[in-house]
mmCIF file of C-alpha atoms in Angstrom:
data_model
loop_
_atom_site.group_PDB
_atom_site.id
_atom_site.type_symbol
_atom_site.label_atom_id
_atom_site.label_comp_id
_atom_site.label_asym_id
_atom_site.label_seq_id
_atom_site.Cartn_x
_atom_site.Cartn_y
_atom_site.Cartn_z
ATOM 1 C CA MET A 296 -17.520 -20.658 -11.325
ATOM 2 C CA THR A 297 -17.481 -18.299 -8.280
ATOM 3 C CA GLU A 298 -15.228 -15.384 -8.410
ATOM 4 C CA ASN A 299 -12.703 -16.560 -6.018
ATOM 5 C CA SER A 300 -12.897 -20.474 -6.872
ATOM 6 C CA PHE A 301 -9.080 -20.850 -7.026
ATOM 7 C CA TRP A 302 -8.289 -19.327 -3.607
ATOM 8 C CA ARG A 303 -7.930 -21.759 -0.701
ATOM 9 C CA CYS A 304 -7.643 -18.896 1.802
ATOM 10 C CA PRO A 305 -10.455 -16.617 2.915
ATOM 11 C CA PRO A 306 -10.740 -12.991 1.721
ATOM 12 C CA GLN A 307 -9.599 -11.650 5.086
ATOM 13 C CA ALA A 308 -6.331 -13.709 5.308
ATOM 14 C CA GLN A 309 -3.362 -11.489 6.090
ATOM 15 C CA VAL A 310 -0.670 -10.546 3.694
ATOM 16 C CA ARG A 311 2.679 -10.852 4.645
ATOM 17 C CA GLY A 312 5.435 -8.546 2.988
ATOM 18 C CA SER A 313 5.505 -5.926 0.463
ATOM 19 C CA GLY A 314 6.975 -5.525 -2.953
ATOM 20 C CA GLN A 315 6.835 -3.844 -6.422
ATOM 21 C CA TYR A 316 5.905 -5.844 -9.627
ATOM 22 C CA THR A 317 5.529 -4.252 -12.865
ATOM 23 C CA VAL A 318 6.081 -5.094 -16.697
ATOM 24 C CA THR A 319 6.327 -2.251 -19.246
ATOM 25 C CA VAL A 320 6.079 -2.978 -22.912
ATOM 26 C CA VAL A 321 7.344 -0.033 -25.396
ATOM 27 C CA LEU A 322 6.169 -0.529 -28.938
ATOM 28 C CA PRO A 323 8.153 0.896 -31.802
ATOM 29 C CA PRO A 324 9.240 3.390 -32.934
ATOM 30 C CA PHE A 325 11.166 4.412 -29.881
ATOM 31 C CA ALA A 326 11.062 7.977 -29.970
ATOM 32 C CA ASP A 327 13.599 9.853 -27.599
ATOM 33 C CA ASP A 328 11.132 12.508 -26.347
ATOM 34 C CA ALA A 329 8.326 11.136 -24.308
ATOM 35 C CA ALA A 330 7.560 14.430 -22.411
ATOM 36 C CA ASP A 331 4.006 14.740 -23.607
ATOM 37 C CA TRP A 332 2.664 11.573 -21.974
ATOM 38 C CA PRO A 333 -0.350 10.448 -23.524
ATOM 39 C CA ALA A 334 -3.721 9.898 -21.757
ATOM 40 C CA ASN A 335 -4.535 6.365 -20.714
ATOM 41 C CA ASP A 336 -6.534 4.636 -23.250
ATOM 42 C CA ARG A 337 -9.081 2.786 -20.872
ATOM 43 C CA ALA A 338 -10.630 0.356 -23.445
ATOM 44 C CA ALA A 339 -6.938 -0.911 -24.529
ATOM 45 C CA ALA A 340 -6.068 -1.150 -20.890
ATOM 46 C CA ARG A 341 -9.045 -3.492 -20.094
ATOM 47 C CA GLU A 342 -8.187 -5.484 -23.474
ATOM 48 C CA PHE A 343 -4.501 -5.828 -22.115
ATOM 49 C CA ALA A 344 -5.592 -6.707 -18.733
ATOM 50 C CA GLU A 345 -8.187 -9.444 -19.946
ATOM 51 C CA SER A 346 -5.012 -10.882 -22.194
ATOM 52 C CA PHE A 347 -2.357 -10.806 -19.654
ATOM 53 C CA GLY A 348 -1.066 -14.345 -18.727
ATOM 54 C CA THR A 349 -1.855 -14.201 -14.991
ATOM 55 C CA VAL A 350 -5.582 -12.890 -15.462
ATOM 56 C CA ASP A 351 -8.433 -15.289 -15.905
ATOM 57 C CA ALA A 352 -10.952 -12.709 -16.124
ATOM 58 C CA VAL A 353 -11.650 -8.984 -15.363
ATOM 59 C CA LEU A 354 -14.249 -8.873 -12.632
ATOM 60 C CA GLU A 355 -14.812 -5.280 -12.015
ATOM 61 C CA ASP A 356 -13.625 -1.717 -13.701
ATOM 62 C CA HIS A 357 -12.921 0.584 -10.886
ATOM 63 C CA GLY A 358 -12.044 3.755 -13.122
ATOM 64 C CA GLU A 359 -8.667 5.436 -12.839
ATOM 65 C CA ARG A 360 -6.175 6.348 -10.470
ATOM 66 C CA ASN A 361 -2.759 7.940 -10.263
ATOM 67 C CA ILE A 362 0.094 5.561 -10.900
ATOM 68 C CA SER A 363 1.854 6.581 -7.724
ATOM 69 C CA ASP A 364 -1.092 5.666 -5.670
ATOM 70 C CA GLY A 365 -0.552 1.856 -6.001
ATOM 71 C CA PHE A 366 -2.146 -0.532 -3.549
ATOM 72 C CA SER A 367 -1.146 -1.519 0.057
ATOM 73 C CA LEU A 368 -1.374 -5.383 0.524
ATOM 74 C CA THR A 369 -3.197 -5.970 3.669
ATOM 75 C CA THR A 370 -5.627 -8.933 3.104
ATOM 76 C CA ARG A 371 -5.894 -11.612 0.431
ATOM 77 C CA ASP A 372 -8.569 -9.270 -1.261
ATOM 78 C CA ASP A 373 -5.931 -6.697 -2.127
ATOM 79 C CA LEU A 374 -4.102 -9.398 -4.187
ATOM 80 C CA GLU A 375 -6.928 -9.133 -6.706
ATOM 81 C CA TRP A 376 -6.320 -5.580 -7.796
ATOM 82 C CA ILE A 377 -4.105 -4.649 -10.679
ATOM 83 C CA GLN A 378 -3.306 -1.366 -12.399
ATOM 84 C CA VAL A 379 -3.001 -1.221 -16.132
ATOM 85 C CA GLY A 380 -2.133 1.759 -18.405
ATOM 86 C CA VAL A 381 -1.701 2.072 -22.028
ATOM 87 C CA TRP A 382 -0.171 5.530 -23.287
ATOM 88 C CA GLY A 383 0.254 5.568 -26.795
ATOM 89 C CA ASN A 384 2.999 3.094 -27.535
ATOM 90 C CA VAL A 385 3.655 2.354 -23.983
ATOM 91 C CA ILE A 386 1.651 -0.168 -22.044
ATOM 92 C CA GLY A 387 2.316 -0.991 -18.335
ATOM 93 C CA ILE A 388 0.832 -3.329 -15.574
ATOM 94 C CA SER A 389 1.390 -3.684 -11.837
ATOM 95 C CA ASP A 390 0.116 -7.038 -10.666
ATOM 96 C CA PRO A 391 1.332 -8.941 -7.434
ATOM 97 C CA ALA A 392 0.917 -12.298 -9.173
ATOM 98 C CA LEU A 393 4.465 -11.211 -10.678
ATOM 99 C CA ALA A 394 5.979 -11.731 -7.433
ATOM 100 C CA ASP A 395 8.044 -14.828 -6.635
ATOM 101 C CA GLU A 396 10.454 -16.419 -4.145
ATOM 102 C CA GLY A 397 12.827 -18.009 -6.682
ATOM 103 C CA ASN A 398 10.902 -21.119 -7.810
ATOM 104 C CA SER A 399 8.598 -20.060 -10.608
ATOM 105 C CA TRP A 400 10.077 -17.073 -12.287
ATOM 106 C CA PRO A 401 6.599 -15.436 -13.369
ATOM 107 C CA VAL A 402 8.247 -12.215 -14.570
ATOM 108 C CA LEU A 403 10.208 -14.167 -17.093
ATOM 109 C CA GLU A 404 7.343 -16.125 -18.104
ATOM 110 C CA GLN A 405 5.122 -13.107 -18.848
ATOM 111 C CA VAL A 406 7.820 -11.046 -20.657
ATOM 112 C CA ARG A 407 8.597 -14.073 -22.945
ATOM 113 C CA ASN A 408 4.793 -14.281 -23.672
ATOM 114 C CA LEU A 409 4.630 -10.594 -24.305
ATOM 115 C CA ALA A 410 7.822 -10.767 -26.617
ATOM 116 C CA ARG A 411 5.943 -13.266 -28.866
ATOM 117 C CA ARG A 412 2.824 -11.158 -28.826
ATOM 118 C CA PHE A 413 4.624 -8.033 -29.544
ATOM 119 C CA PRO A 414 7.720 -8.786 -31.778
ATOM 120 C CA GLY A 415 10.014 -5.693 -31.988
ATOM 121 C CA ALA A 416 8.991 -4.437 -28.851
ATOM 122 C CA LYS A 417 11.266 -3.275 -25.705
ATOM 123 C CA ILE A 418 9.929 -5.084 -22.827
ATOM 124 C CA VAL A 419 11.045 -4.718 -19.248
ATOM 125 C CA GLY A 420 9.835 -6.695 -16.297
ATOM 126 C CA GLY A 421 10.830 -6.522 -12.645
ATOM 127 C CA ALA A 422 9.427 -7.817 -9.341
ATOM 128 C CA THR A 423 10.686 -7.301 -5.859
ATOM 129 C CA VAL A 424 9.112 -8.960 -2.686
ATOM 130 C CA ASP A 425 10.173 -8.495 0.895
ATOM 131 C CA CYS A 426 8.612 -11.053 3.427
ATOM 132 C CA GLY A 427 11.515 -10.752 5.962
ATOM 133 C CA GLU A 428 14.148 -11.401 3.125
ATOM 134 C CA ILE A 429 14.235 -9.836 -0.214
ATOM 135 C CA HIS A 430 13.788 -11.647 -3.641
ATOM 136 C CA GLU A 431 14.364 -9.748 -6.890
ATOM 137 C CA GLU A 432 13.591 -10.981 -10.561
ATOM 138 C CA ALA A 433 14.135 -8.975 -13.630
ATOM 139 C CA ALA A 434 13.730 -9.844 -17.301
ATOM 140 C CA TRP A 435 14.377 -7.655 -20.454
ATOM 141 C CA VAL A 436 13.843 -8.147 -24.193
ATOM 142 C CA VAL A 437 15.217 -5.592 -26.307
ATOM 143 C CA PRO A 438 15.351 -5.798 -30.250
ATOM 144 C CA GLY A 439 18.713 -7.018 -31.562
ATOM 145 C CA CYS A 440 19.768 -8.217 -28.090
ATOM 146 C CA GLU A 441 19.720 -11.681 -26.272
ATOM 147 C CA PRO A 442 17.178 -11.494 -23.608
ATOM 148 C CA VAL A 443 18.337 -10.802 -20.072
ATOM 149 C CA HIS A 444 17.156 -12.677 -16.963
ATOM 150 C CA SER A 445 18.239 -12.003 -13.455
ATOM 151 C CA GLU A 446 16.995 -13.538 -10.205
ATOM 152 C CA GLY A 447 18.173 -14.063 -6.804
ATOM 153 C CA TRP A 448 18.317 -12.845 -3.141
ATOM 154 C CA PRO A 449 20.340 -9.761 -2.761
ATOM 155 C CA ASP A 450 21.292 -10.497 0.783
ATOM 156 C CA GLY A 451 21.497 -14.353 0.367
ATOM 157 C CA ASP A 452 25.344 -14.397 0.589
ATOM 158 C CA GLY A 453 25.232 -16.490 -2.696
ATOM 159 C CA VAL A 454 23.023 -19.280 -1.310
ATOM 160 C CA PRO A 455 21.134 -20.128 -3.256
ATOM 161 C CA PRO A 456 23.535 -18.723 -6.284
ATOM 162 C CA TRP A 457 22.150 -15.779 -8.280
ATOM 163 C CA THR A 458 20.668 -16.574 -11.745
ATOM 164 C CA LEU A 459 21.974 -14.303 -14.525
ATOM 165 C CA GLU A 460 21.345 -15.093 -18.255
ATOM 166 C CA GLY A 461 22.133 -12.732 -21.169
ATOM 167 C CA ASP A 462 24.262 -9.783 -21.459
ATOM 168 C CA PRO A 463 23.107 -6.858 -19.403
ATOM 169 C CA GLY A 464 25.874 -4.728 -20.579
ATOM 170 C CA ALA A 465 24.973 -5.416 -24.338
ATOM 171 C CA VAL A 466 21.511 -4.446 -23.574
ATOM 172 C CA LEU A 467 22.311 -1.208 -21.777
ATOM 173 C CA ALA A 468 24.735 -0.117 -24.558
ATOM 174 C CA ALA A 469 21.832 -0.793 -27.339
ATOM 175 C CA CYS A 470 19.567 1.476 -25.308
ATOM 176 C CA GLY A 471 22.176 4.247 -25.181
ATOM 177 C CA VAL A 472 22.646 3.897 -21.453
ATOM 178 C CA THR A 473 26.253 5.016 -20.387
ATOM 179 C CA ALA A 474 28.436 4.486 -17.447
ATOM 180 C CA ARG A 475 27.941 8.023 -16.539
ATOM 181 C CA MET A 476 24.277 7.657 -16.694
ATOM 182 C CA ALA A 477 24.276 4.675 -14.370
ATOM 183 C CA ARG A 478 26.703 6.588 -11.924
ATOM 184 C CA ASP A 479 24.472 9.785 -12.062
ATOM 185 C CA ALA A 480 21.417 7.470 -11.045
ATOM 186 C CA ASP A 481 23.582 5.865 -8.448
ATOM 187 C CA ILE A 482 23.322 2.501 -10.079
ATOM 188 C CA ALA A 483 26.255 0.029 -10.437
ATOM 189 C CA TYR A 484 26.308 -3.033 -12.479
ATOM 190 C CA ASP A 485 29.109 -5.449 -11.701
ATOM 191 C CA PRO A 486 28.760 -8.665 -13.913
ATOM 192 C CA ASP A 487 30.918 -10.490 -11.323
ATOM 193 C CA ASP A 488 28.380 -9.728 -8.490
ATOM 194 C CA PRO A 489 24.936 -9.482 -10.021
ATOM 195 C CA ALA A 490 23.497 -9.727 -6.325
ATOM 196 C CA SER A 491 24.799 -6.184 -5.527
ATOM 197 C CA THR A 492 23.161 -4.416 -8.751
ATOM 198 C CA TYR A 493 19.836 -2.552 -8.338
ATOM 199 C CA TRP A 494 17.940 -4.303 -11.236
ATOM 200 C CA GLY A 495 14.898 -2.194 -10.966
ATOM 201 C CA GLY A 496 16.979 0.819 -11.382
ATOM 202 C CA LEU A 497 18.953 -0.637 -14.502
ATOM 203 C CA GLY A 498 15.523 -1.598 -15.942
ATOM 204 C CA GLU A 499 14.376 2.128 -15.724
ATOM 205 C CA LEU A 500 17.353 3.096 -17.472
ATOM 206 C CA VAL A 501 16.796 0.564 -20.149
ATOM 207 C CA LEU A 502 13.254 2.270 -20.485
ATOM 208 C CA GLY A 503 14.482 5.781 -20.459
ATOM 209 C CA ALA A 504 11.827 8.256 -21.496
ATOM 210 C CA HIS A 505 9.152 5.651 -21.697
ATOM 211 C CA HIS A 506 9.320 4.620 -18.102
ATOM 212 C CA PRO A 507 5.888 5.255 -16.360
ATOM 213 C CA TRP A 508 6.169 4.206 -12.977
ATOM 214 C CA ARG A 509 8.020 7.276 -11.649
ATOM 215 C CA ARG A 510 5.638 9.807 -13.250
ATOM 216 C CA PRO A 511 3.286 10.254 -10.314
ATOM 217 C CA LYS A 512 0.365 11.922 -12.213
ATOM 218 C CA VAL A 513 0.171 9.331 -14.948
ATOM 219 C CA ARG A 514 -3.462 7.896 -14.929
ATOM 220 C CA THR A 515 -3.830 3.903 -14.755
ATOM 221 C CA SER A 516 -7.018 1.935 -14.964
ATOM 222 C CA VAL A 517 -7.788 -0.064 -11.984
ATOM 223 C CA PHE A 518 -9.296 -3.745 -12.243
ATOM 224 C CA ARG A 519 -10.253 -6.520 -9.834
ATOM 225 C CA VAL A 520 -9.423 -9.583 -11.480
ATOM 226 C CA ARG A 521 -9.804 -13.345 -11.053
ATOM 227 C CA HIS A 522 -6.227 -14.512 -11.412
ATOM 228 C CA THR A 523 -5.563 -17.747 -13.304
ATOM 229 C CA HIS A 524 -5.284 -21.144 -10.959
ATOM 230 C CA ALA A 525 -1.407 -21.106 -11.399
ATOM 231 C CA ALA A 526 -1.152 -17.466 -10.425
ATOM 232 C CA VAL A 527 -3.221 -17.995 -7.374
ATOM 233 C CA ASP A 528 -1.179 -20.855 -6.243
ATOM 234 C CA LEU A 529 2.005 -18.915 -6.457
ATOM 235 C CA MET A 530 0.319 -15.797 -4.762
ATOM 236 C CA GLU A 531 -0.651 -17.953 -1.799
ATOM 237 C CA GLU A 532 2.896 -19.479 -1.620
ATOM 238 C CA VAL A 533 4.431 -15.999 -1.470
ATOM 239 C CA TRP A 534 2.088 -13.741 0.062
ATOM 240 C CA ILE A 535 -0.177 -15.853 2.508
ATOM 241 C CA ALA A 536 1.195 -17.474 5.467
ATOM 242 C CA ASP A 537 0.808 -21.102 5.888
ATOM 243 C CA SER A 538 -1.648 -20.730 9.006
ATOM 244 C CA ASP A 539 -4.178 -19.096 6.753
ATOM 245 C CA LEU A 540 -4.279 -21.745 4.126
#
């Protein structure tokens, strides 16, 4: 099997759009103070990358970089890079295979997979992709609460309708997120108008002190991977223009 056997397009095919796509797992106990952020466990990060549902194999380990550096998506080759960190009881992954346009719900799929693997964990996933119009998906699993899944087009004027399952208010309350905290973060949640909610911001509040993605000096492992056949098919649909396929 060649490294890129699942791709139909060449490595230099242009990527359209941009986005953010992360899943964070917090293992119990959920300590309130995470100011002293542990160093990245590179061996554990590789193990997690190899087991993640969108990854068929890790092809190369390119050491570490600051979490804030991220990757710019220019060509198809850029879609093969992921960032993974394991910091004590917190695990995070950034993977463009989590992006969707409302057809496959990969964030929900991976959050469900991780919930089965890590029972009792707090898991927050979210992906936003902008390819001319914005699509957003979020999925949360918090112990003692019904899972939450939110998905749709913030500027879609209700067509197609927004998908919202679970009770976000109950999850926020269980995580100690108050209305004042949401106001201070300039985040509003209206259960009657989920399309107007900044779901990525709410997910950060759910994670609280265990949110890694806004800690610019946190280190992550960088891997080039071969994604699964299903993940590649979805990435070509989301990120690659039809003319390059």
